[in-house]
N, CA, C and O atoms as CSV, one atom per row, in Angstrom:
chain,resi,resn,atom,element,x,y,z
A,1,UNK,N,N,-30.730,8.575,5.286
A,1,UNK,CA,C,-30.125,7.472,4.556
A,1,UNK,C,C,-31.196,6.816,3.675
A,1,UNK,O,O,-32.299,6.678,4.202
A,2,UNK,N,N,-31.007,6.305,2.157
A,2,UNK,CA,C,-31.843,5.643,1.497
A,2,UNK,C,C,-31.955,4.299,1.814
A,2,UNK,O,O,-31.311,3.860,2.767
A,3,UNK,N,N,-32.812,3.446,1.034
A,3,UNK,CA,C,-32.760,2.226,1.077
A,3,UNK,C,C,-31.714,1.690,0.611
A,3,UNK,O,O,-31.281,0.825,1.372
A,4,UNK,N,N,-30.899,1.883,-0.655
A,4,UNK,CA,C,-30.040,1.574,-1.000
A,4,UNK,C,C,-28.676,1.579,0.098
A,4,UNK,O,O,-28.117,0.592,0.576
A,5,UNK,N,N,-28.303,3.253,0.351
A,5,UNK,CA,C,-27.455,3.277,1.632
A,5,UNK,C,C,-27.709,2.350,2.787
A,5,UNK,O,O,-26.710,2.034,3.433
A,6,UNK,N,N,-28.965,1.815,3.194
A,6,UNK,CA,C,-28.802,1.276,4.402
A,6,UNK,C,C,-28.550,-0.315,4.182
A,6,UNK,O,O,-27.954,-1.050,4.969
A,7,UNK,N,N,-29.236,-0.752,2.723
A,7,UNK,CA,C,-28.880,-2.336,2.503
A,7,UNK,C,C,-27.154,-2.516,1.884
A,7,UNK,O,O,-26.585,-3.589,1.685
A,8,UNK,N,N,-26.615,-1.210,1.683
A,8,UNK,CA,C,-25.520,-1.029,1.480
A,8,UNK,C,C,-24.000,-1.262,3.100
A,8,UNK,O,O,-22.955,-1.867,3.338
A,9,UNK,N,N,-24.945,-0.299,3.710
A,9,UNK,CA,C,-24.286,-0.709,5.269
A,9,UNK,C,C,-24.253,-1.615,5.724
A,9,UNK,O,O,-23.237,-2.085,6.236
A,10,UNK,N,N,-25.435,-2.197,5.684
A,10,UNK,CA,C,-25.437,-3.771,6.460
A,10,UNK,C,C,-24.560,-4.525,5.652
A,10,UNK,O,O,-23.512,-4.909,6.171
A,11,UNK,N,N,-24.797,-4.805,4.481
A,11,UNK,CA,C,-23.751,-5.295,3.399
A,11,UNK,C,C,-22.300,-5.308,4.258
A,11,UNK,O,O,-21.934,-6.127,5.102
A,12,UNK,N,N,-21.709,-4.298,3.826
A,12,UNK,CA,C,-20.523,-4.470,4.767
A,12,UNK,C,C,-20.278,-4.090,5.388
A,12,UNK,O,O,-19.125,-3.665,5.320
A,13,UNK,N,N,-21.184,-3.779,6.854
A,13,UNK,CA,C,-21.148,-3.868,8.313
A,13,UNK,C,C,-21.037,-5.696,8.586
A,13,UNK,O,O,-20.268,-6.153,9.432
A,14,UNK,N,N,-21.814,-6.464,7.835
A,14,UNK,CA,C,-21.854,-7.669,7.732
A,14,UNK,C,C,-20.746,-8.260,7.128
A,14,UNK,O,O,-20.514,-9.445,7.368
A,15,UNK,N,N,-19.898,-7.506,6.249
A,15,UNK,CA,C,-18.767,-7.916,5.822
A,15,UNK,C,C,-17.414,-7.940,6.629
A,15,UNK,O,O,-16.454,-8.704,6.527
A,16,UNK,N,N,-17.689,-6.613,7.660
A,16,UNK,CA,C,-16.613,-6.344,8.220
A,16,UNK,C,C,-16.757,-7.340,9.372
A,16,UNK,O,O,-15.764,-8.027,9.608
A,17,UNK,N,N,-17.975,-7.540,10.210
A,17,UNK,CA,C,-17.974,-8.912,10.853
A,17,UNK,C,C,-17.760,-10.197,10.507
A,17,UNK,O,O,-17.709,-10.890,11.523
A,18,UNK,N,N,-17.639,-10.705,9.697
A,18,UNK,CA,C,-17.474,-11.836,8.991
A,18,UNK,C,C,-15.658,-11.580,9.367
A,18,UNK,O,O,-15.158,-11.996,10.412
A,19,UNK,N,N,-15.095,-11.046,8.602
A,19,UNK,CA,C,-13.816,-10.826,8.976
A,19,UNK,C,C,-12.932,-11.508,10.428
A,19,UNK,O,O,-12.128,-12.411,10.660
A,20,UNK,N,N,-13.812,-10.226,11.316
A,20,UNK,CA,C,-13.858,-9.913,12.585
A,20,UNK,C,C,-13.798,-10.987,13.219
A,20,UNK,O,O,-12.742,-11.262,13.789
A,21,UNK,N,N,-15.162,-12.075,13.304
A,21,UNK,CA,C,-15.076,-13.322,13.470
A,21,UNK,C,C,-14.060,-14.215,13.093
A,21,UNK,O,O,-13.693,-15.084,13.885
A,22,UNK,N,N,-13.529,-14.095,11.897
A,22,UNK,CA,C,-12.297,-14.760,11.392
A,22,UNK,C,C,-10.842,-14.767,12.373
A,22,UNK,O,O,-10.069,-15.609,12.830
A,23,UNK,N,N,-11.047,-12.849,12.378
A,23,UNK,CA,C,-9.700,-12.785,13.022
A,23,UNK,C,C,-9.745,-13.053,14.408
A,23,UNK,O,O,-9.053,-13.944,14.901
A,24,UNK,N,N,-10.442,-12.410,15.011
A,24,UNK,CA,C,-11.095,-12.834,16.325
A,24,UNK,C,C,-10.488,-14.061,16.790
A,24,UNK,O,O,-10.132,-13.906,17.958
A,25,UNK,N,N,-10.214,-15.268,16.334
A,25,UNK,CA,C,-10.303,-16.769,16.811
A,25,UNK,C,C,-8.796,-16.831,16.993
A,25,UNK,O,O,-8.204,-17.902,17.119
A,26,UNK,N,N,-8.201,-15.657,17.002
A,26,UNK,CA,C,-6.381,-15.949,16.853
A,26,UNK,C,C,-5.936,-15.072,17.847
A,26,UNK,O,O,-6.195,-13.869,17.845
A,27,UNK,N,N,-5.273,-15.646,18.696
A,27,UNK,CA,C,-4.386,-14.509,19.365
A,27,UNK,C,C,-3.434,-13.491,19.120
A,27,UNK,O,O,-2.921,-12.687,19.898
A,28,UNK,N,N,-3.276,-13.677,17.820
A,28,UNK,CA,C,-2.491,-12.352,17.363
A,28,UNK,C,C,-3.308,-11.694,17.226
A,28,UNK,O,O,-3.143,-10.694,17.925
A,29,UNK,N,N,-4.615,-11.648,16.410
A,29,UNK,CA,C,-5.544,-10.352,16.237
A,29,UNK,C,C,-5.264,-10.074,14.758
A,29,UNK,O,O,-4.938,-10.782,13.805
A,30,UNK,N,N,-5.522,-8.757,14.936
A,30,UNK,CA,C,-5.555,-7.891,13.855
A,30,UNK,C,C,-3.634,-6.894,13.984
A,30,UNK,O,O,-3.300,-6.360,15.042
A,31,UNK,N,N,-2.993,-6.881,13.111
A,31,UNK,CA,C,-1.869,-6.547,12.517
A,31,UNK,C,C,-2.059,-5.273,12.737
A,31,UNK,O,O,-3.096,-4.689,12.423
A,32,UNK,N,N,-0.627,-4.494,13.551
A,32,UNK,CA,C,-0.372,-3.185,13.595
A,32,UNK,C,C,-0.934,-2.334,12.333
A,32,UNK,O,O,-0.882,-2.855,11.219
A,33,UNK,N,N,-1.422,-1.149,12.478
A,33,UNK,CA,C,-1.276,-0.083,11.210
A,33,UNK,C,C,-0.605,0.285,10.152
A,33,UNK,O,O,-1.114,0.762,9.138
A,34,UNK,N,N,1.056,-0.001,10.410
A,34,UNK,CA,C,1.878,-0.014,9.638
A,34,UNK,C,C,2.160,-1.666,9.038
A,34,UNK,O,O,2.672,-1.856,7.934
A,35,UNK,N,N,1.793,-2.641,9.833
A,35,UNK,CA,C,1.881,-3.818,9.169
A,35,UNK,C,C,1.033,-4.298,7.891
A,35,UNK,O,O,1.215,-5.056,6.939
A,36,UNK,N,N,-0.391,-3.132,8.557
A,36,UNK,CA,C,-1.485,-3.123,7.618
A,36,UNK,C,C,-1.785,-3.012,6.305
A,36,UNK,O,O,-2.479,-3.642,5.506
A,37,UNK,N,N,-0.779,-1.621,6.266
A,37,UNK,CA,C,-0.052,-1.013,5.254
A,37,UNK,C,C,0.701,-1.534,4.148
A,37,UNK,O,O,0.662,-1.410,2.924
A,38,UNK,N,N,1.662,-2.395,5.300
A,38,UNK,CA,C,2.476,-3.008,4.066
A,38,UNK,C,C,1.783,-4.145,3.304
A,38,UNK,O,O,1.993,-4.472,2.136
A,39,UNK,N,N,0.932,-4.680,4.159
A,39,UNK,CA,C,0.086,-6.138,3.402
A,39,UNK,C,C,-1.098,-5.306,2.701
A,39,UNK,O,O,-1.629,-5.914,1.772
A,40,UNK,N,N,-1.458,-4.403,2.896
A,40,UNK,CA,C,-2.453,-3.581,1.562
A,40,UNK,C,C,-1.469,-3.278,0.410
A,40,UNK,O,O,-1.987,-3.462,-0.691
A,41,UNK,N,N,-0.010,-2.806,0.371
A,41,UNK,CA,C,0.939,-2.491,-0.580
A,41,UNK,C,C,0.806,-3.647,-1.311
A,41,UNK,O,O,0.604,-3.718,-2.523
A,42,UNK,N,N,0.938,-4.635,-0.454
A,42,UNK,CA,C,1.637,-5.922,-1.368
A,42,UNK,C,C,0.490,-6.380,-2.488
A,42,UNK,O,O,0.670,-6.749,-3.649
A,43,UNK,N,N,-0.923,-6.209,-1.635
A,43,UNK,CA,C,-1.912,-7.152,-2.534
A,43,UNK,C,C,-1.774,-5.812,-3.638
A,43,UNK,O,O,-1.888,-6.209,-4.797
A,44,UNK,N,N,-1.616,-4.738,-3.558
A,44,UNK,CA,C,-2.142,-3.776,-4.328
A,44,UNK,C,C,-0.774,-4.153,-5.913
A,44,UNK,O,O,-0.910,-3.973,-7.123
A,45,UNK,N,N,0.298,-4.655,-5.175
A,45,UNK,CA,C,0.989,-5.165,-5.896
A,45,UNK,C,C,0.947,-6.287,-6.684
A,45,UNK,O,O,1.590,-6.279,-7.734
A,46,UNK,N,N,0.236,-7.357,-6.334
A,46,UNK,CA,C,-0.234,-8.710,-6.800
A,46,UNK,C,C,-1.034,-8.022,-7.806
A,46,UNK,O,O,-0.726,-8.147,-8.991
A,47,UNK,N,N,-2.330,-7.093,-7.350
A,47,UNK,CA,C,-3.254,-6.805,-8.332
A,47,UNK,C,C,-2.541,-6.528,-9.686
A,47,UNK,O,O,-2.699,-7.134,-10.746
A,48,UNK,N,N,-1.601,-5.326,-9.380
A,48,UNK,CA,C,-0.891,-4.727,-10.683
A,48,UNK,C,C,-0.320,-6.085,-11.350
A,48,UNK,O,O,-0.794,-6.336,-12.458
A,49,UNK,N,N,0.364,-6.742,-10.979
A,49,UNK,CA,C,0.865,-8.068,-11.879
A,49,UNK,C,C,-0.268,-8.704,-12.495
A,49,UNK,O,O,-0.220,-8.962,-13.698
A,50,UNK,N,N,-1.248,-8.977,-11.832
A,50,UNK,CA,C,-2.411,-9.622,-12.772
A,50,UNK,C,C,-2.901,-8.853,-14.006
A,50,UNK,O,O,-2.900,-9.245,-15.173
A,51,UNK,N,N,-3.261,-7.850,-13.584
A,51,UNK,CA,C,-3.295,-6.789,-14.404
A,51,UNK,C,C,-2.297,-6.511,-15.714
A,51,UNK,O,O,-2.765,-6.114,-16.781
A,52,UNK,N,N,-0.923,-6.753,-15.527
A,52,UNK,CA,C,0.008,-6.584,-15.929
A,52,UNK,C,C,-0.074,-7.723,-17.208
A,52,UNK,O,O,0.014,-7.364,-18.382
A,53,UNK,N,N,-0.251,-9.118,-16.808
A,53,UNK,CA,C,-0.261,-9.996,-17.384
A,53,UNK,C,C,-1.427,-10.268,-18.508
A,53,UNK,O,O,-1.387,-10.819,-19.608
A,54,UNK,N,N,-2.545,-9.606,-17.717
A,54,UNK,CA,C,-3.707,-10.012,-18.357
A,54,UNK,C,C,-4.317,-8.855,-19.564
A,54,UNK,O,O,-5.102,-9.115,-20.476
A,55,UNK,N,N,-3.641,-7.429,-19.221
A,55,UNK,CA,C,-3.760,-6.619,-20.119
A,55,UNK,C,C,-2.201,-5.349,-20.438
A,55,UNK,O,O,-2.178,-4.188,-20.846
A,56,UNK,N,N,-1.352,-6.092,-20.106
A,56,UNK,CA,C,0.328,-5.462,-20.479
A,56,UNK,C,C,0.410,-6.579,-21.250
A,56,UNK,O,O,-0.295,-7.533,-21.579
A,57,UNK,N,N,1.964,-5.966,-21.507
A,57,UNK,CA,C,2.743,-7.145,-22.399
A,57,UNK,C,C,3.696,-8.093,-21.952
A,57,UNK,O,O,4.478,-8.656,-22.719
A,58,UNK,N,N,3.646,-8.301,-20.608
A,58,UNK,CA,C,4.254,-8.753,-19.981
A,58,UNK,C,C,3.686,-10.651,-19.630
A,58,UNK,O,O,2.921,-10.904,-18.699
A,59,UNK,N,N,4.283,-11.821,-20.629
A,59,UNK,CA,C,2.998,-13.249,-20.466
A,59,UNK,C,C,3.332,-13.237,-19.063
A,59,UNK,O,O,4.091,-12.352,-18.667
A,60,UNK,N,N,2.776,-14.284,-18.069
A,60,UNK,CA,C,3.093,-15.321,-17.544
A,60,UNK,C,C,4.485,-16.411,-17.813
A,60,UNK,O,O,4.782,-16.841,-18.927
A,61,UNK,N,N,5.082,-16.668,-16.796
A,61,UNK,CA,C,6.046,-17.613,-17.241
A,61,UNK,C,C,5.516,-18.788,-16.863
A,61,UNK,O,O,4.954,-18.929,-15.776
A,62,UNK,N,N,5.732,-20.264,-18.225
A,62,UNK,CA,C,4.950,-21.005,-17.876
A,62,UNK,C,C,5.432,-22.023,-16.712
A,62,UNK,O,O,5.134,-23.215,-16.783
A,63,UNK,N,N,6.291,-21.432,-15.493
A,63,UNK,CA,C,5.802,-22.466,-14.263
A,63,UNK,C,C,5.161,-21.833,-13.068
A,63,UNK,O,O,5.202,-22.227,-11.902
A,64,UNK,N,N,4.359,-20.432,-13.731
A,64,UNK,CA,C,3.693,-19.204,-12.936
A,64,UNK,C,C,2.788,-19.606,-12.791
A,64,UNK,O,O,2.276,-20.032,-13.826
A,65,UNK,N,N,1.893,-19.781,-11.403
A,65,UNK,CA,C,0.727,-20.581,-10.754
A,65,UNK,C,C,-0.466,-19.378,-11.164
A,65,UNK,O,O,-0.406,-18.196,-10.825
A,66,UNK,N,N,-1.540,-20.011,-11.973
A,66,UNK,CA,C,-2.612,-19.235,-11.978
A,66,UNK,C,C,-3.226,-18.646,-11.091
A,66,UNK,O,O,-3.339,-19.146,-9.971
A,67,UNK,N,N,-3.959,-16.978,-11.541
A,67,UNK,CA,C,-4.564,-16.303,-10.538
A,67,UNK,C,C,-5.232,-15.532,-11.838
A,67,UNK,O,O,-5.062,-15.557,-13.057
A,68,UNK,N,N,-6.010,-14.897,-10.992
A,68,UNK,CA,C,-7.081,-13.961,-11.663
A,68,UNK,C,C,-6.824,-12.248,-10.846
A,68,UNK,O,O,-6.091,-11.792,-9.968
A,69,UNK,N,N,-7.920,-11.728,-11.764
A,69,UNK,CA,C,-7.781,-10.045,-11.068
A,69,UNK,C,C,-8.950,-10.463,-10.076
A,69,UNK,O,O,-8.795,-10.196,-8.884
A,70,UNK,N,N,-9.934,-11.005,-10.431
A,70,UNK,CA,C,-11.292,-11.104,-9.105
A,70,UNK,C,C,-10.482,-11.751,-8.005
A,70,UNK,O,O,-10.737,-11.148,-6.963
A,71,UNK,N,N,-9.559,-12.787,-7.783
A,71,UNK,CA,C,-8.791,-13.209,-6.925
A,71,UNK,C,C,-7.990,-12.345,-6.150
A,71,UNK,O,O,-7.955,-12.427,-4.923
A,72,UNK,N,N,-7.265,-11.420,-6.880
A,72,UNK,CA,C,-6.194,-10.745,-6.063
A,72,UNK,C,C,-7.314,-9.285,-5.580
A,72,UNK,O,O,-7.093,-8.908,-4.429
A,73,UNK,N,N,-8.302,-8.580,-6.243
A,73,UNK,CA,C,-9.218,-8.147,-6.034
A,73,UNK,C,C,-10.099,-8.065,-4.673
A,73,UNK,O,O,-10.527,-7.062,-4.101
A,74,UNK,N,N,-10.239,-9.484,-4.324
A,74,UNK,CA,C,-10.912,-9.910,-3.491
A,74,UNK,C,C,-9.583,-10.121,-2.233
A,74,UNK,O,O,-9.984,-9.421,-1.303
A,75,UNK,N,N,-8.549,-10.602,-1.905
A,75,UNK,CA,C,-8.005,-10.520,-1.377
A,75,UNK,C,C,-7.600,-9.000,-0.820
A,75,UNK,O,O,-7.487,-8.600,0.338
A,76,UNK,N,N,-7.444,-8.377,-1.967
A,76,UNK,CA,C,-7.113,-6.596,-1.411
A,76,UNK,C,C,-8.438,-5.980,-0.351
A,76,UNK,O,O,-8.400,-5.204,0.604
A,77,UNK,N,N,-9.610,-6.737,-1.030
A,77,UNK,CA,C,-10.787,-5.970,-0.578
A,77,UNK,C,C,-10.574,-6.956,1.245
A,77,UNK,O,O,-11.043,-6.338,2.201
A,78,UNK,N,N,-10.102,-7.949,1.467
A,78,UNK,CA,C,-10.370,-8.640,2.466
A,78,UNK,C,C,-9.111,-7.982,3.752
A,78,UNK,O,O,-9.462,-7.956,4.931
A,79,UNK,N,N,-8.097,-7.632,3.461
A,79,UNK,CA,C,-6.728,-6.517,3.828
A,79,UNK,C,C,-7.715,-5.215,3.873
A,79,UNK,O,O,-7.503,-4.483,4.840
A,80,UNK,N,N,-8.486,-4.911,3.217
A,80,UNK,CA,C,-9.065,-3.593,3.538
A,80,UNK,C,C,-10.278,-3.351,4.470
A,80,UNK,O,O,-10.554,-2.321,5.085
A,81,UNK,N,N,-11.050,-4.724,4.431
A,81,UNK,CA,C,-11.853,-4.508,5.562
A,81,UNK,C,C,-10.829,-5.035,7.187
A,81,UNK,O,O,-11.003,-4.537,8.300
A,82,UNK,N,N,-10.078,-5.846,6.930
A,82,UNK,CA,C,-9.104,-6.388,8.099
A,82,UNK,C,C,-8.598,-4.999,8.756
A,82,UNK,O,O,-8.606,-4.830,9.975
A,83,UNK,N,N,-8.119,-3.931,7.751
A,83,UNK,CA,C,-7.245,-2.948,8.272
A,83,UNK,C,C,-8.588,-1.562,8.635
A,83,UNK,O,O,-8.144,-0.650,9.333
A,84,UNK,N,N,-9.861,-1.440,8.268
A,84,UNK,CA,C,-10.690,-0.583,8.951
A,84,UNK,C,C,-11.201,-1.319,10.096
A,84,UNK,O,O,-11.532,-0.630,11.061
A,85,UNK,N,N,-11.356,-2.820,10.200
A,85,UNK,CA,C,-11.499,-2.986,11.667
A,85,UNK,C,C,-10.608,-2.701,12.726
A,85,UNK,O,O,-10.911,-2.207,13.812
A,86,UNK,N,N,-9.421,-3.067,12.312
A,86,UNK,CA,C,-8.606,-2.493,13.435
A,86,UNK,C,C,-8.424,-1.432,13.985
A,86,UNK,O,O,-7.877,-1.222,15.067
A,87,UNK,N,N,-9.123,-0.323,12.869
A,87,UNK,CA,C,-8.663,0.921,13.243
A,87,UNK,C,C,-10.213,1.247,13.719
A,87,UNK,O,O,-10.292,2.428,14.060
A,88,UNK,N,N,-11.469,0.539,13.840
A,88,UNK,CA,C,-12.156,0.870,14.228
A,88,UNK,C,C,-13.056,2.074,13.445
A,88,UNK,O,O,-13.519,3.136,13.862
A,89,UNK,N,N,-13.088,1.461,12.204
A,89,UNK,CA,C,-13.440,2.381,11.087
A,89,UNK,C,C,-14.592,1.194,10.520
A,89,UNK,O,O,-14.455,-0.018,10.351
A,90,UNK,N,N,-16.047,2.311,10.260
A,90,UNK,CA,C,-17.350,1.883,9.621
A,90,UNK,C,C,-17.232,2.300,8.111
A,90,UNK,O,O,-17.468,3.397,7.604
A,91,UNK,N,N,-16.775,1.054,7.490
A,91,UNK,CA,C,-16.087,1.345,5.848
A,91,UNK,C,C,-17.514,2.118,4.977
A,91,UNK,O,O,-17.416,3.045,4.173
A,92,UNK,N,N,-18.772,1.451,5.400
A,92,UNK,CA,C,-19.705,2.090,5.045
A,92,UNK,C,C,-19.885,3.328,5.249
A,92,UNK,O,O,-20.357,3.970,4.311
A,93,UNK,N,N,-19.634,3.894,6.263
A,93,UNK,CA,C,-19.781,5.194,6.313
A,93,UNK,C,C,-19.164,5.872,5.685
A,93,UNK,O,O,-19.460,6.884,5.049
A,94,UNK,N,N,-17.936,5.168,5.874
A,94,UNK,CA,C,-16.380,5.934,5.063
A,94,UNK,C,C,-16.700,6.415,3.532
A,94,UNK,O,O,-16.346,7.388,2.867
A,95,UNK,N,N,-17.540,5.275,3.280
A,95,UNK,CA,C,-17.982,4.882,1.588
A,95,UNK,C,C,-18.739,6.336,1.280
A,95,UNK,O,O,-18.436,7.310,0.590
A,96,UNK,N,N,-19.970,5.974,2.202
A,96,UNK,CA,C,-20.761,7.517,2.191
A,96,UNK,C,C,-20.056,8.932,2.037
A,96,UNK,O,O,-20.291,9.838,1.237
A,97,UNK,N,N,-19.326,8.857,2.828
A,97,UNK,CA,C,-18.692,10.062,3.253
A,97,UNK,C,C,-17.799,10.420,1.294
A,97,UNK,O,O,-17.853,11.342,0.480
A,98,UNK,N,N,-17.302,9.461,1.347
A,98,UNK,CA,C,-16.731,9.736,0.364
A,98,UNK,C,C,-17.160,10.350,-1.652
A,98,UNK,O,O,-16.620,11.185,-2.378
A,99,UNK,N,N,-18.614,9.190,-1.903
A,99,UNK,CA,C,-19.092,9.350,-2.161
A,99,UNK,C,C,-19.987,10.531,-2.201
A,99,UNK,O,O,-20.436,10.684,-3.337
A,100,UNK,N,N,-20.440,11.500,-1.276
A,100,UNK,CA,C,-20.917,12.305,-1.062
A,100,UNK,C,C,-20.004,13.322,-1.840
A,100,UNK,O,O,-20.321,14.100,-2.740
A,101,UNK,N,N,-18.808,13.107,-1.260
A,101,UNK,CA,C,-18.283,14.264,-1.960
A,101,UNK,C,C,-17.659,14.412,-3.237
A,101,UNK,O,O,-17.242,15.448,-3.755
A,102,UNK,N,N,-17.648,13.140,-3.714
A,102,UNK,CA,C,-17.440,13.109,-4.800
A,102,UNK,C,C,-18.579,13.171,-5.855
A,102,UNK,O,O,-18.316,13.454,-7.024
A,103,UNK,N,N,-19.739,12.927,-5.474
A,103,UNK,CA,C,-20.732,13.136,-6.548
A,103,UNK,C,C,-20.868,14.512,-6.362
A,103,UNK,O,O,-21.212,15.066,-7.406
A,104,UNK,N,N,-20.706,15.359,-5.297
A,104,UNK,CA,C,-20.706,16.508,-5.221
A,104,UNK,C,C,-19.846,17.343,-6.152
A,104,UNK,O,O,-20.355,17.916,-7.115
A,105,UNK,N,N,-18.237,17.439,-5.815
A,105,UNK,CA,C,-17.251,17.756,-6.302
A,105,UNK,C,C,-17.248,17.313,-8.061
A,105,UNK,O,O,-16.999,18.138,-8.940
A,106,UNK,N,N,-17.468,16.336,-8.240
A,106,UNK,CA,C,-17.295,15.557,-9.353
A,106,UNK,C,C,-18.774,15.652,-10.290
A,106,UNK,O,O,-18.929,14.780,-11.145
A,107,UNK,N,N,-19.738,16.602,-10.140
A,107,UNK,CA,C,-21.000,15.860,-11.069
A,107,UNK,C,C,-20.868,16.830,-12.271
A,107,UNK,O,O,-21.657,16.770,-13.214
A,108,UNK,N,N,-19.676,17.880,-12.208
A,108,UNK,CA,C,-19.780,17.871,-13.877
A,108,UNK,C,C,-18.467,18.018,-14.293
A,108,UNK,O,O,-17.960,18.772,-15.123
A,109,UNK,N,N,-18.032,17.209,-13.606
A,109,UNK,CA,C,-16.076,16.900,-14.379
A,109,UNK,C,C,-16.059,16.610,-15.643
A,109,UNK,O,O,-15.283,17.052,-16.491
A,110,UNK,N,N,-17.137,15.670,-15.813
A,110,UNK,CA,C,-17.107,14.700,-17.109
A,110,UNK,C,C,-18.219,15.069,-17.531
A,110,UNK,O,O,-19.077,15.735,-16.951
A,111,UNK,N,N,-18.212,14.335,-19.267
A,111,UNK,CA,C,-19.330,14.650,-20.480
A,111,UNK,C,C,-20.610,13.532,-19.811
A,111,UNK,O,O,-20.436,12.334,-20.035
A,112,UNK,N,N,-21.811,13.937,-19.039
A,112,UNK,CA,C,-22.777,13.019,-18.926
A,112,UNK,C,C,-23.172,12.377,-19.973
A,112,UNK,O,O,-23.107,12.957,-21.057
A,113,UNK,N,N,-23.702,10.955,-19.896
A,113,UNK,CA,C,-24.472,10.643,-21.399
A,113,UNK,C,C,-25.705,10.793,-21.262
A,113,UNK,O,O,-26.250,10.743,-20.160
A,114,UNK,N,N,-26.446,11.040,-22.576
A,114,UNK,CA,C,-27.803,12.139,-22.321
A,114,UNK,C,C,-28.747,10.450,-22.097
A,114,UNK,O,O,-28.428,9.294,-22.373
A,115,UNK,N,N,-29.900,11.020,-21.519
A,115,UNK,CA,C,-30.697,10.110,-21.431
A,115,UNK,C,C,-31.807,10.072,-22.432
A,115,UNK,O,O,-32.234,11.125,-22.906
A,116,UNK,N,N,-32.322,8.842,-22.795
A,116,UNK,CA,C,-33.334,8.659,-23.560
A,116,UNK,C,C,-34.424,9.275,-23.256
A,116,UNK,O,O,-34.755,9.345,-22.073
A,117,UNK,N,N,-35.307,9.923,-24.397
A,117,UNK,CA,C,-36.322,10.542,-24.011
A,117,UNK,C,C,-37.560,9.580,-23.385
A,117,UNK,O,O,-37.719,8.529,-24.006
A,118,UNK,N,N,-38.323,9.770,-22.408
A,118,UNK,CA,C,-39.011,9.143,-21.120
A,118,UNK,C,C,-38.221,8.425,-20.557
A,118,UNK,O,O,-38.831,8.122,-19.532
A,119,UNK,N,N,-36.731,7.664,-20.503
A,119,UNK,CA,C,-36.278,7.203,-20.089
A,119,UNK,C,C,-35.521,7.583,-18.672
A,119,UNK,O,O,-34.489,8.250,-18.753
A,120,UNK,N,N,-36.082,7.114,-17.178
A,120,UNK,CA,C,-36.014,7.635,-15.527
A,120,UNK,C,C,-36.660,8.862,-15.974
A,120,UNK,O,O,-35.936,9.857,-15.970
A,121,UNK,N,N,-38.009,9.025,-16.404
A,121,UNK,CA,C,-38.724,10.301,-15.979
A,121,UNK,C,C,-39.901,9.951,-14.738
A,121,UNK,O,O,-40.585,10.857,-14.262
């Protein structure tokens, strides 16, 4: 693991505790798998409307309560660490894992842009 990967883990190994602690303090807990699901659908749905508004053609109606994409963004990302704790999933790793194979799979899908000469030599 690099330096980057490991200040990356703690990152949100530290994120996913923060959560954890949150939910932790409630006796319901953490929300079935399929409940999980549907409240990741929904924010993923909020996102698209912001989105929608902020770069479709679709305005705001004006007695529509402001929000942002970093808002609904951040909420999706907070449903997504909620729903790998429950399942007992290290999102960092997940990240890795994924990453791996996608820089793998993926490093010449696309047109690289060339680098400046001495530039990262």
């Amino acid at each position: 693991m690099h330096d980057n990967d490991k200040n990356t883990h703690n990152d949100v190994q530290a994120m996913q505790q923060r959560v954890d602690n949150y939910i932790s303090q409630f006796k319901e807990g953490y929300f079935n798998p399929l409940s999980m699901l549907a409240r990741f659908t929904e924010e993923i749905g909020e996102l698209a409307r912001e989105i929608n508004h902020t770069y479709g053609e679709k305005p705001k109606k004006s007695n529509e309560e402001e929000n942002t994409i970093e808002a609904e963004l951040g909420d999706l990302f907070f449903v997504m660490l909620s729903f790998a704790n429950s399942l007992d999933i290290d999102l960092a790793e997940a990240f890795n894992q994924s990453m791996t194979k996608i820089e793998t799979r993926d490093k010449d899908r696309w047109t690289k842009k060339e680098q400046e000469c001495g530039k990262n030599d």
